Amino acid sequence: QVQLVESGGGSVQAGGSLTLSCAASGNRYNSWKGWFRQTPGKEREGVAVIDAGGGTTYYADSVKGRFTISRDNDKNTLSLQMNTLKPEDTAMYYCVARATRVMLGDPLSPDSYNYWGQGTQVTVSS
């Protein structure tokens, strides 16, 4: 069973930066991974995703140019560098992983991912 453990969330003022990390275990091979976020009463939103080799990434329009996703397959970790944070970035952030290497659906859809971490809270104050 794949386990994903997030860290790095916290509180920051608007304009600040945070880096989220995700440690994966139990996976037999590399696959698509990513970050989603959710606020109470809203749908889960795909923030940034990356393919198994790290060569292909997709971002939500709302974070393009501010967030950067990366992965270290040797260490089995995933990161999200978040810069110029805005109050609307406040949410619970989840690390996700797909069970298979091939992406068949929308890479930014929550339905494309089989494994989810417990989440880490990010709060941005104005």
Short mmCIF file of N, CA, C and O in Angstrom, two decimals:
data_model
loop_
_atom_site.label_atom_id
_atom_site.label_comp_id
_atom_site.label_asym_id
_atom_site.label_seq_id
_atom_site.Cartn_x
_atom_site.Cartn_y
_atom_site.Cartn_z
N GLN A 1 0.83 -1.18 0.00
CA GLN A 1 0.00 0.00 0.00
C GLN A 1 0.88 1.25 0.00
O GLN A 1 1.80 1.37 0.80
N VAL A 2 0.59 2.16 -0.90
CA VAL A 2 1.36 3.40 -0.98
C VAL A 2 0.94 4.34 0.14
O VAL A 2 -0.25 4.54 0.39
N GLN A 3 1.92 4.90 0.81
CA GLN A 3 1.65 5.90 1.85
C GLN A 3 2.33 7.21 1.47
O GLN A 3 3.47 7.22 1.00
N LEU A 4 1.61 8.30 1.69
CA LEU A 4 2.10 9.63 1.37
C LEU A 4 2.00 10.49 2.62
O LEU A 4 0.92 10.58 3.22
N VAL A 5 3.09 11.13 3.01
CA VAL A 5 3.10 11.96 4.21
C VAL A 5 3.59 13.36 3.85
O VAL A 5 4.74 13.52 3.41
N GLU A 6 2.70 14.34 4.04
CA GLU A 6 3.03 15.71 3.72
C GLU A 6 3.64 16.43 4.92
O GLU A 6 3.37 16.07 6.08
N SER A 7 4.42 17.46 4.62
CA SER A 7 4.97 18.33 5.65
C SER A 7 5.23 19.69 5.03
O SER A 7 5.24 19.84 3.80
N GLY A 8 5.45 20.68 5.90
CA GLY A 8 5.84 22.00 5.41
C GLY A 8 4.75 23.05 5.40
O GLY A 8 5.01 24.21 5.08
N GLY A 9 3.53 22.67 5.74
CA GLY A 9 2.48 23.66 5.78
C GLY A 9 2.68 24.62 6.94
O GLY A 9 3.54 24.42 7.80
N GLY A 10 1.87 25.67 6.97
CA GLY A 10 1.97 26.64 8.06
C GLY A 10 1.26 27.92 7.71
O GLY A 10 0.47 27.97 6.76
N SER A 11 1.54 28.95 8.48
CA SER A 11 0.93 30.26 8.29
C SER A 11 1.96 31.23 7.77
O SER A 11 3.10 31.26 8.26
N VAL A 12 1.56 32.05 6.82
CA VAL A 12 2.48 33.01 6.22
C VAL A 12 1.68 34.23 5.77
O VAL A 12 0.48 34.13 5.51
N GLN A 13 2.34 35.35 5.69
CA GLN A 13 1.67 36.55 5.21
C GLN A 13 1.66 36.57 3.68
O GLN A 13 2.51 35.95 3.03
N ALA A 14 0.71 37.29 3.14
CA ALA A 14 0.62 37.42 1.68
C ALA A 14 1.95 37.93 1.12
O ALA A 14 2.58 38.81 1.71
N GLY A 15 2.35 37.32 0.01
CA GLY A 15 3.63 37.67 -0.60
C GLY A 15 4.76 36.78 -0.17
O GLY A 15 5.85 36.80 -0.77
N GLY A 16 4.52 35.98 0.87
CA GLY A 16 5.56 35.10 1.38
C GLY A 16 5.65 33.79 0.61
O GLY A 16 4.96 33.59 -0.39
N SER A 17 6.51 32.90 1.11
CA SER A 17 6.78 31.63 0.45
C SER A 17 6.71 30.47 1.44
O SER A 17 6.96 30.65 2.64
N LEU A 18 6.37 29.32 0.91
CA LEU A 18 6.39 28.07 1.66
C LEU A 18 6.80 26.96 0.72
O LEU A 18 6.52 27.03 -0.49
N THR A 19 7.41 25.92 1.28
CA THR A 19 7.73 24.73 0.49
C THR A 19 7.08 23.52 1.15
O THR A 19 7.33 23.24 2.33
N LEU A 20 6.23 22.84 0.41
CA LEU A 20 5.61 21.61 0.89
C LEU A 20 6.43 20.42 0.42
O LEU A 20 6.97 20.42 -0.69
N SER A 21 6.50 19.40 1.26
CA SER A 21 7.20 18.18 0.91
C SER A 21 6.29 16.99 1.13
O SER A 21 5.40 17.02 1.99
N CYS A 22 6.54 15.95 0.36
CA CYS A 22 5.76 14.72 0.48
C CYS A 22 6.72 13.53 0.40
O CYS A 22 7.47 13.41 -0.58
N ALA A 23 6.68 12.70 1.42
CA ALA A 23 7.50 11.49 1.43
C ALA A 23 6.62 10.29 1.09
O ALA A 23 5.59 10.08 1.74
N ALA A 24 7.01 9.54 0.06
CA ALA A 24 6.23 8.39 -0.37
C ALA A 24 6.91 7.10 0.05
O ALA A 24 8.14 7.02 0.14
N SER A 25 6.10 6.08 0.32
CA SER A 25 6.63 4.76 0.63
C SER A 25 5.65 3.71 0.16
O SER A 25 4.47 4.00 -0.02
N GLY A 26 6.15 2.52 -0.08
CA GLY A 26 5.29 1.41 -0.48
C GLY A 26 5.04 1.31 -1.97
O GLY A 26 4.40 0.36 -2.42
N ASN A 27 5.51 2.26 -2.75
CA ASN A 27 5.31 2.20 -4.20
C ASN A 27 6.42 1.37 -4.84
O ASN A 27 7.58 1.53 -4.49
N ARG A 28 6.02 0.53 -5.79
CA ARG A 28 7.00 -0.34 -6.43
C ARG A 28 7.68 0.32 -7.62
O ARG A 28 8.74 -0.12 -8.05
N TYR A 29 7.07 1.37 -8.16
CA TYR A 29 7.67 2.09 -9.27
C TYR A 29 7.17 3.52 -9.25
O TYR A 29 6.21 3.85 -8.56
N ASN A 30 7.83 4.37 -10.00
CA ASN A 30 7.44 5.77 -10.06
C ASN A 30 6.21 5.94 -10.91
O ASN A 30 5.99 5.22 -11.89
N SER A 31 5.40 6.91 -10.55
CA SER A 31 4.19 7.19 -11.30
C SER A 31 3.89 8.69 -11.17
O SER A 31 4.62 9.42 -10.52
N TRP A 32 2.80 9.12 -11.83
CA TRP A 32 2.38 10.51 -11.69
C TRP A 32 2.11 10.83 -10.23
O TRP A 32 1.51 10.03 -9.50
N LYS A 33 2.53 12.02 -9.83
CA LYS A 33 2.26 12.51 -8.48
C LYS A 33 1.83 13.96 -8.59
O LYS A 33 2.00 14.60 -9.64
N GLY A 34 1.29 14.49 -7.51
CA GLY A 34 0.88 15.88 -7.58
C GLY A 34 0.40 16.43 -6.27
O GLY A 34 0.46 15.76 -5.22
N TRP A 35 -0.08 17.66 -6.35
CA TRP A 35 -0.64 18.37 -5.19
C TRP A 35 -2.04 18.86 -5.54
O TRP A 35 -2.25 19.45 -6.59
N PHE A 36 -2.95 18.61 -4.64
CA PHE A 36 -4.31 19.12 -4.73
C PHE A 36 -4.59 19.95 -3.48
O PHE A 36 -3.88 19.83 -2.48
N ARG A 37 -5.60 20.77 -3.54
CA ARG A 37 -5.98 21.54 -2.37
C ARG A 37 -7.50 21.61 -2.27
O ARG A 37 -8.21 21.44 -3.26
N GLN A 38 -7.94 21.87 -1.05
CA GLN A 38 -9.38 21.94 -0.82
C GLN A 38 -9.66 22.86 0.35
O GLN A 38 -8.96 22.84 1.36
N THR A 39 -10.70 23.67 0.19
CA THR A 39 -11.21 24.49 1.28
C THR A 39 -12.62 24.01 1.61
O THR A 39 -13.29 23.42 0.76
N PRO A 40 -13.08 24.24 2.82
CA PRO A 40 -14.41 23.76 3.23
C PRO A 40 -15.50 24.21 2.27
O PRO A 40 -15.58 25.38 1.90
N GLY A 41 -16.31 23.26 1.85
CA GLY A 41 -17.43 23.57 0.99
C GLY A 41 -17.11 23.66 -0.49
O GLY A 41 -17.99 23.92 -1.30
N LYS A 42 -15.84 23.44 -0.83
CA LYS A 42 -15.45 23.54 -2.23
C LYS A 42 -14.90 22.21 -2.73
O LYS A 42 -14.48 21.34 -1.94
N GLU A 43 -14.88 22.05 -4.03
CA GLU A 43 -14.33 20.85 -4.65
C GLU A 43 -12.80 20.83 -4.51
O GLU A 43 -12.17 21.88 -4.40
N ARG A 44 -12.26 19.63 -4.54
CA ARG A 44 -10.80 19.52 -4.56
C ARG A 44 -10.28 20.07 -5.89
O ARG A 44 -10.85 19.82 -6.95
N GLU A 45 -9.18 20.81 -5.81
CA GLU A 45 -8.62 21.48 -6.99
C GLU A 45 -7.20 20.96 -7.25
O GLU A 45 -6.38 20.94 -6.33
N GLY A 46 -6.94 20.57 -8.48
CA GLY A 46 -5.59 20.18 -8.86
C GLY A 46 -4.70 21.41 -8.93
O GLY A 46 -5.02 22.34 -9.67
N VAL A 47 -3.62 21.42 -8.19
CA VAL A 47 -2.71 22.57 -8.13
C VAL A 47 -1.54 22.38 -9.09
O VAL A 47 -1.26 23.24 -9.92
N ALA A 48 -0.85 21.26 -8.95
CA ALA A 48 0.32 20.98 -9.80
C ALA A 48 0.55 19.48 -9.81
O ALA A 48 0.43 18.84 -8.77
N VAL A 49 0.89 18.94 -10.97
CA VAL A 49 1.16 17.51 -11.09
C VAL A 49 2.39 17.31 -11.95
O VAL A 49 2.76 18.19 -12.74
N ILE A 50 3.02 16.13 -11.81
CA ILE A 50 4.27 15.85 -12.50
C ILE A 50 4.30 14.38 -12.89
O ILE A 50 3.85 13.51 -12.13
N ASP A 51 4.85 14.09 -14.07
CA ASP A 51 4.87 12.70 -14.51
C ASP A 51 5.98 11.92 -13.82
O ASP A 51 6.75 12.48 -13.03
N ALA A 52 6.06 10.62 -14.12
CA ALA A 52 6.98 9.74 -13.40
C ALA A 52 8.44 10.17 -13.55
O ALA A 52 9.21 10.06 -12.59
N GLY A 53 8.81 10.64 -14.71
CA GLY A 53 10.20 11.02 -14.94
C GLY A 53 10.52 12.45 -14.56
O GLY A 53 11.69 12.84 -14.54
N GLY A 54 9.51 13.23 -14.28
CA GLY A 54 9.72 14.63 -13.90
C GLY A 54 9.81 15.58 -15.08
O GLY A 54 10.08 16.76 -14.89
N GLY A 55 9.57 15.09 -16.30
CA GLY A 55 9.74 15.94 -17.46
C GLY A 55 8.49 16.67 -17.90
O GLY A 55 8.57 17.62 -18.69
N THR A 56 7.34 16.27 -17.40
CA THR A 56 6.08 16.89 -17.78
C THR A 56 5.35 17.35 -16.53
O THR A 56 5.19 16.57 -15.59
N THR A 57 4.92 18.60 -16.55
CA THR A 57 4.19 19.17 -15.42
C THR A 57 2.96 19.92 -15.92
O THR A 57 2.94 20.42 -17.05
N TYR A 58 1.95 19.97 -15.06
CA TYR A 58 0.76 20.75 -15.34
C TYR A 58 0.43 21.55 -14.08
O TYR A 58 0.59 21.05 -12.96
N TYR A 59 -0.04 22.78 -14.30
CA TYR A 59 -0.39 23.65 -13.18
C TYR A 59 -1.79 24.22 -13.38
O TYR A 59 -2.23 24.48 -14.49
N ALA A 60 -2.45 24.48 -12.26
CA ALA A 60 -3.69 25.25 -12.32
C ALA A 60 -3.34 26.66 -12.77
O ALA A 60 -2.28 27.20 -12.42
N ASP A 61 -4.24 27.27 -13.54
CA ASP A 61 -3.98 28.63 -14.03
C ASP A 61 -3.72 29.60 -12.87
O ASP A 61 -2.93 30.53 -13.00
N SER A 62 -4.37 29.38 -11.75
CA SER A 62 -4.28 30.30 -10.62
C SER A 62 -2.90 30.30 -9.96
O SER A 62 -2.59 31.22 -9.19
N VAL A 63 -2.07 29.28 -10.24
CA VAL A 63 -0.77 29.21 -9.58
C VAL A 63 0.40 29.28 -10.56
O VAL A 63 1.56 29.30 -10.14
N LYS A 64 0.12 29.32 -11.85
CA LYS A 64 1.19 29.36 -12.84
C LYS A 64 2.08 30.58 -12.61
O LYS A 64 1.59 31.69 -12.40
N GLY A 65 3.38 30.34 -12.66
CA GLY A 65 4.33 31.42 -12.44
C GLY A 65 4.67 31.67 -10.98
O GLY A 65 5.61 32.40 -10.69
N ARG A 66 3.90 31.07 -10.07
CA ARG A 66 4.15 31.27 -8.64
C ARG A 66 4.57 29.97 -7.95
O ARG A 66 5.36 29.99 -7.01
N PHE A 67 4.02 28.84 -8.39
CA PHE A 67 4.32 27.55 -7.78
C PHE A 67 5.18 26.71 -8.71
O PHE A 67 5.04 26.78 -9.94
N THR A 68 6.05 25.88 -8.12
CA THR A 68 6.88 24.96 -8.89
C THR A 68 6.86 23.59 -8.24
O THR A 68 7.18 23.46 -7.06
N ILE A 69 6.50 22.58 -9.02
CA ILE A 69 6.50 21.21 -8.52
C ILE A 69 7.77 20.51 -8.98
O ILE A 69 8.27 20.76 -10.09
N SER A 70 8.32 19.66 -8.11
CA SER A 70 9.51 18.90 -8.47
C SER A 70 9.49 17.58 -7.71
O SER A 70 8.76 17.43 -6.73
N ARG A 71 10.30 16.64 -8.18
CA ARG A 71 10.37 15.34 -7.51
C ARG A 71 11.80 14.82 -7.53
O ARG A 71 12.58 15.16 -8.42
N ASP A 72 12.11 14.02 -6.53
CA ASP A 72 13.39 13.35 -6.43
C ASP A 72 13.10 11.86 -6.33
O ASP A 72 12.73 11.37 -5.26
N ASN A 73 13.23 11.16 -7.44
CA ASN A 73 12.87 9.74 -7.45
C ASN A 73 13.83 8.88 -6.65
O ASN A 73 13.46 7.82 -6.15
N ASP A 74 15.07 9.33 -6.51
CA ASP A 74 16.02 8.57 -5.69
C ASP A 74 15.60 8.59 -4.22
O ASP A 74 15.77 7.60 -3.50
N LYS A 75 15.07 9.73 -3.78
CA LYS A 75 14.64 9.86 -2.39
C LYS A 75 13.15 9.58 -2.22
O LYS A 75 12.66 9.56 -1.09
N ASN A 76 12.45 9.38 -3.32
CA ASN A 76 11.01 9.11 -3.30
C ASN A 76 10.24 10.26 -2.64
O ASN A 76 9.35 10.04 -1.80
N THR A 77 10.59 11.47 -3.02
CA THR A 77 9.95 12.65 -2.45
C THR A 77 9.39 13.55 -3.55
O THR A 77 9.83 13.51 -4.70
N LEU A 78 8.43 14.36 -3.14
CA LEU A 78 7.77 15.32 -4.01
C LEU A 78 7.76 16.66 -3.29
O LEU A 78 7.58 16.69 -2.06
N SER A 79 7.95 17.75 -4.02
CA SER A 79 7.97 19.08 -3.39
C SER A 79 7.10 20.05 -4.17
O SER A 79 6.84 19.87 -5.35
N LEU A 80 6.65 21.07 -3.46
CA LEU A 80 5.91 22.16 -4.09
C LEU A 80 6.44 23.46 -3.50
O LEU A 80 6.21 23.75 -2.32
N GLN A 81 7.16 24.22 -4.32
CA GLN A 81 7.66 25.53 -3.91
C GLN A 81 6.58 26.54 -4.24
O GLN A 81 6.17 26.68 -5.39
N MET A 82 6.12 27.25 -3.22
CA MET A 82 5.03 28.22 -3.39
C MET A 82 5.55 29.61 -3.07
O MET A 82 5.95 29.88 -1.93
N ASN A 83 5.55 30.47 -4.06
CA ASN A 83 6.01 31.84 -3.90
C ASN A 83 4.87 32.83 -4.12
O ASN A 83 3.84 32.48 -4.69
N THR A 84 5.08 34.04 -3.68
CA THR A 84 4.09 35.11 -3.83
C THR A 84 2.70 34.62 -3.42
O THR A 84 1.72 34.73 -4.17
N LEU A 85 2.62 34.05 -2.25
CA LEU A 85 1.36 33.46 -1.79
C LEU A 85 0.29 34.52 -1.59
O LEU A 85 0.59 35.68 -1.22
N LYS A 86 -0.95 34.12 -1.87
CA LYS A 86 -2.10 35.01 -1.75
C LYS A 86 -3.09 34.41 -0.75
O LYS A 86 -3.10 33.19 -0.54
N PRO A 87 -3.93 35.23 -0.15
CA PRO A 87 -4.93 34.69 0.79
C PRO A 87 -5.79 33.58 0.16
O PRO A 87 -6.19 32.64 0.85
N GLU A 88 -6.06 33.67 -1.13
CA GLU A 88 -6.86 32.66 -1.79
C GLU A 88 -6.13 31.33 -1.96
O GLU A 88 -6.74 30.34 -2.40
N ASP A 89 -4.86 31.26 -1.63
CA ASP A 89 -4.12 29.99 -1.63
C ASP A 89 -4.35 29.22 -0.33
O ASP A 89 -3.91 28.07 -0.21
N THR A 90 -5.02 29.84 0.63
CA THR A 90 -5.31 29.18 1.89
C THR A 90 -6.16 27.94 1.65
O THR A 90 -7.22 28.01 1.02
N ALA A 91 -5.69 26.78 2.11
CA ALA A 91 -6.38 25.52 1.89
C ALA A 91 -5.63 24.40 2.57
O ALA A 91 -4.50 24.58 3.05
N MET A 92 -6.26 23.23 2.60
CA MET A 92 -5.56 22.00 2.97
C MET A 92 -4.94 21.47 1.68
O MET A 92 -5.65 21.32 0.68
N TYR A 93 -3.67 21.18 1.73
CA TYR A 93 -2.95 20.69 0.55
C TYR A 93 -2.66 19.21 0.72
O TYR A 93 -2.17 18.77 1.76
N TYR A 94 -2.98 18.45 -0.34
CA TYR A 94 -2.82 17.00 -0.32
C TYR A 94 -1.81 16.55 -1.37
O TYR A 94 -1.85 17.01 -2.52
N CYS A 95 -0.96 15.63 -0.98
CA CYS A 95 -0.06 14.95 -1.91
C CYS A 95 -0.82 13.75 -2.46
O CYS A 95 -1.50 13.03 -1.71
N VAL A 96 -0.69 13.53 -3.77
CA VAL A 96 -1.42 12.43 -4.41
C VAL A 96 -0.48 11.64 -5.30
O VAL A 96 0.54 12.16 -5.76
N ALA A 97 -0.85 10.39 -5.57
CA ALA A 97 -0.08 9.55 -6.47
C ALA A 97 -1.02 8.66 -7.26
O ALA A 97 -2.07 8.24 -6.76
N ARG A 98 -0.62 8.39 -8.49
CA ARG A 98 -1.42 7.52 -9.34
C ARG A 98 -0.84 6.10 -9.25
O ARG A 98 0.37 5.94 -9.10
N ALA A 99 -1.70 5.11 -9.40
CA ALA A 99 -1.27 3.72 -9.28
C ALA A 99 -0.49 3.25 -10.50
O ALA A 99 0.33 2.34 -10.41
N THR A 100 -0.74 3.85 -11.66
CA THR A 100 -0.10 3.40 -12.89
C THR A 100 0.75 4.52 -13.49
O THR A 100 0.54 5.69 -13.22
N ARG A 101 1.71 4.13 -14.30
CA ARG A 101 2.62 5.11 -14.90
C ARG A 101 1.94 5.94 -15.97
O ARG A 101 2.27 7.10 -16.16
N VAL A 102 0.98 5.36 -16.67
CA VAL A 102 0.34 6.04 -17.79
C VAL A 102 -0.84 6.88 -17.31
O VAL A 102 -1.67 6.40 -16.53
N MET A 103 -0.91 8.12 -17.76
CA MET A 103 -2.04 8.99 -17.43
C MET A 103 -3.08 8.87 -18.53
O MET A 103 -2.83 9.24 -19.67
N LEU A 104 -4.27 8.37 -18.16
CA LEU A 104 -5.32 8.17 -19.17
C LEU A 104 -6.36 9.28 -19.18
O LEU A 104 -7.03 9.49 -20.16
N GLY A 105 -6.50 9.97 -18.07
CA GLY A 105 -7.52 11.02 -17.99
C GLY A 105 -6.89 12.39 -17.83
O GLY A 105 -5.77 12.65 -18.26
N ASP A 106 -7.64 13.29 -17.23
CA ASP A 106 -7.17 14.65 -16.98
C ASP A 106 -6.15 14.64 -15.85
O ASP A 106 -6.49 14.24 -14.73
N PRO A 107 -4.93 15.07 -16.10
CA PRO A 107 -3.91 15.03 -15.04
C PRO A 107 -4.26 15.88 -13.82
O PRO A 107 -3.76 15.61 -12.73
N LEU A 108 -5.11 16.87 -14.00
CA LEU A 108 -5.47 17.74 -12.88
C LEU A 108 -6.82 17.37 -12.26
O LEU A 108 -7.35 18.13 -11.46
N SER A 109 -7.34 16.21 -12.62
CA SER A 109 -8.58 15.75 -12.02
C SER A 109 -8.28 14.85 -10.82
O SER A 109 -7.43 13.97 -10.90
N PRO A 110 -8.99 15.03 -9.70
CA PRO A 110 -8.77 14.16 -8.55
C PRO A 110 -9.08 12.70 -8.86
O PRO A 110 -8.53 11.80 -8.20
N ASP A 111 -9.90 12.46 -9.86
CA ASP A 111 -10.26 11.08 -10.23
C ASP A 111 -9.08 10.32 -10.83
O ASP A 111 -9.15 9.10 -10.97
N SER A 112 -8.03 11.03 -11.21
CA SER A 112 -6.88 10.38 -11.84
C SER A 112 -5.88 9.82 -10.83
O SER A 112 -4.89 9.22 -11.22
N TYR A 113 -6.14 10.00 -9.53
CA TYR A 113 -5.17 9.61 -8.51
C TYR A 113 -5.80 8.65 -7.52
O TYR A 113 -6.94 8.81 -7.09
N ASN A 114 -5.01 7.64 -7.17
CA ASN A 114 -5.49 6.55 -6.33
C ASN A 114 -5.11 6.70 -4.86
O ASN A 114 -5.77 6.14 -4.00
N TYR A 115 -4.02 7.41 -4.62
CA TYR A 115 -3.51 7.50 -3.26
C TYR A 115 -3.43 8.97 -2.82
O TYR A 115 -2.98 9.83 -3.58
N TRP A 116 -3.84 9.21 -1.58
CA TRP A 116 -3.89 10.56 -1.03
C TRP A 116 -3.24 10.57 0.34
O TRP A 116 -3.44 9.65 1.14
N GLY A 117 -2.50 11.65 0.62
CA GLY A 117 -1.97 11.84 1.96
C GLY A 117 -3.03 12.43 2.87
O GLY A 117 -4.17 12.66 2.46
N GLN A 118 -2.65 12.68 4.11
CA GLN A 118 -3.58 13.22 5.10
C GLN A 118 -3.77 14.72 4.97
O GLN A 118 -4.74 15.27 5.49
N GLY A 119 -2.84 15.38 4.31
CA GLY A 119 -2.96 16.81 4.08
C GLY A 119 -2.14 17.65 5.04
O GLY A 119 -1.84 17.23 6.16
N THR A 120 -1.79 18.85 4.59
CA THR A 120 -1.10 19.82 5.42
C THR A 120 -1.74 21.18 5.16
O THR A 120 -2.00 21.55 4.02
N GLN A 121 -2.00 21.91 6.23
CA GLN A 121 -2.74 23.17 6.12
C GLN A 121 -1.80 24.32 5.75
O GLN A 121 -0.73 24.47 6.34
N VAL A 122 -2.24 25.11 4.79
CA VAL A 122 -1.53 26.34 4.42
C VAL A 122 -2.50 27.50 4.64
O VAL A 122 -3.62 27.49 4.11
N THR A 123 -2.07 28.48 5.43
CA THR A 123 -2.90 29.65 5.71
C THR A 123 -2.12 30.90 5.34
O THR A 123 -1.01 31.10 5.83
N VAL A 124 -2.70 31.71 4.47
CA VAL A 124 -2.06 32.95 4.02
C VAL A 124 -2.91 34.13 4.48
O VAL A 124 -4.08 34.24 4.11
N SER A 125 -2.33 34.99 5.27
CA SER A 125 -3.06 36.14 5.80
C SER A 125 -2.71 37.39 5.01
O SER A 125 -1.60 37.55 4.52
N SER A 126 -3.70 38.27 4.92
CA SER A 126 -3.50 39.51 4.14
C SER A 126 -2.90 40.60 5.00
O SER A 126 -2.82 40.50 6.21
#
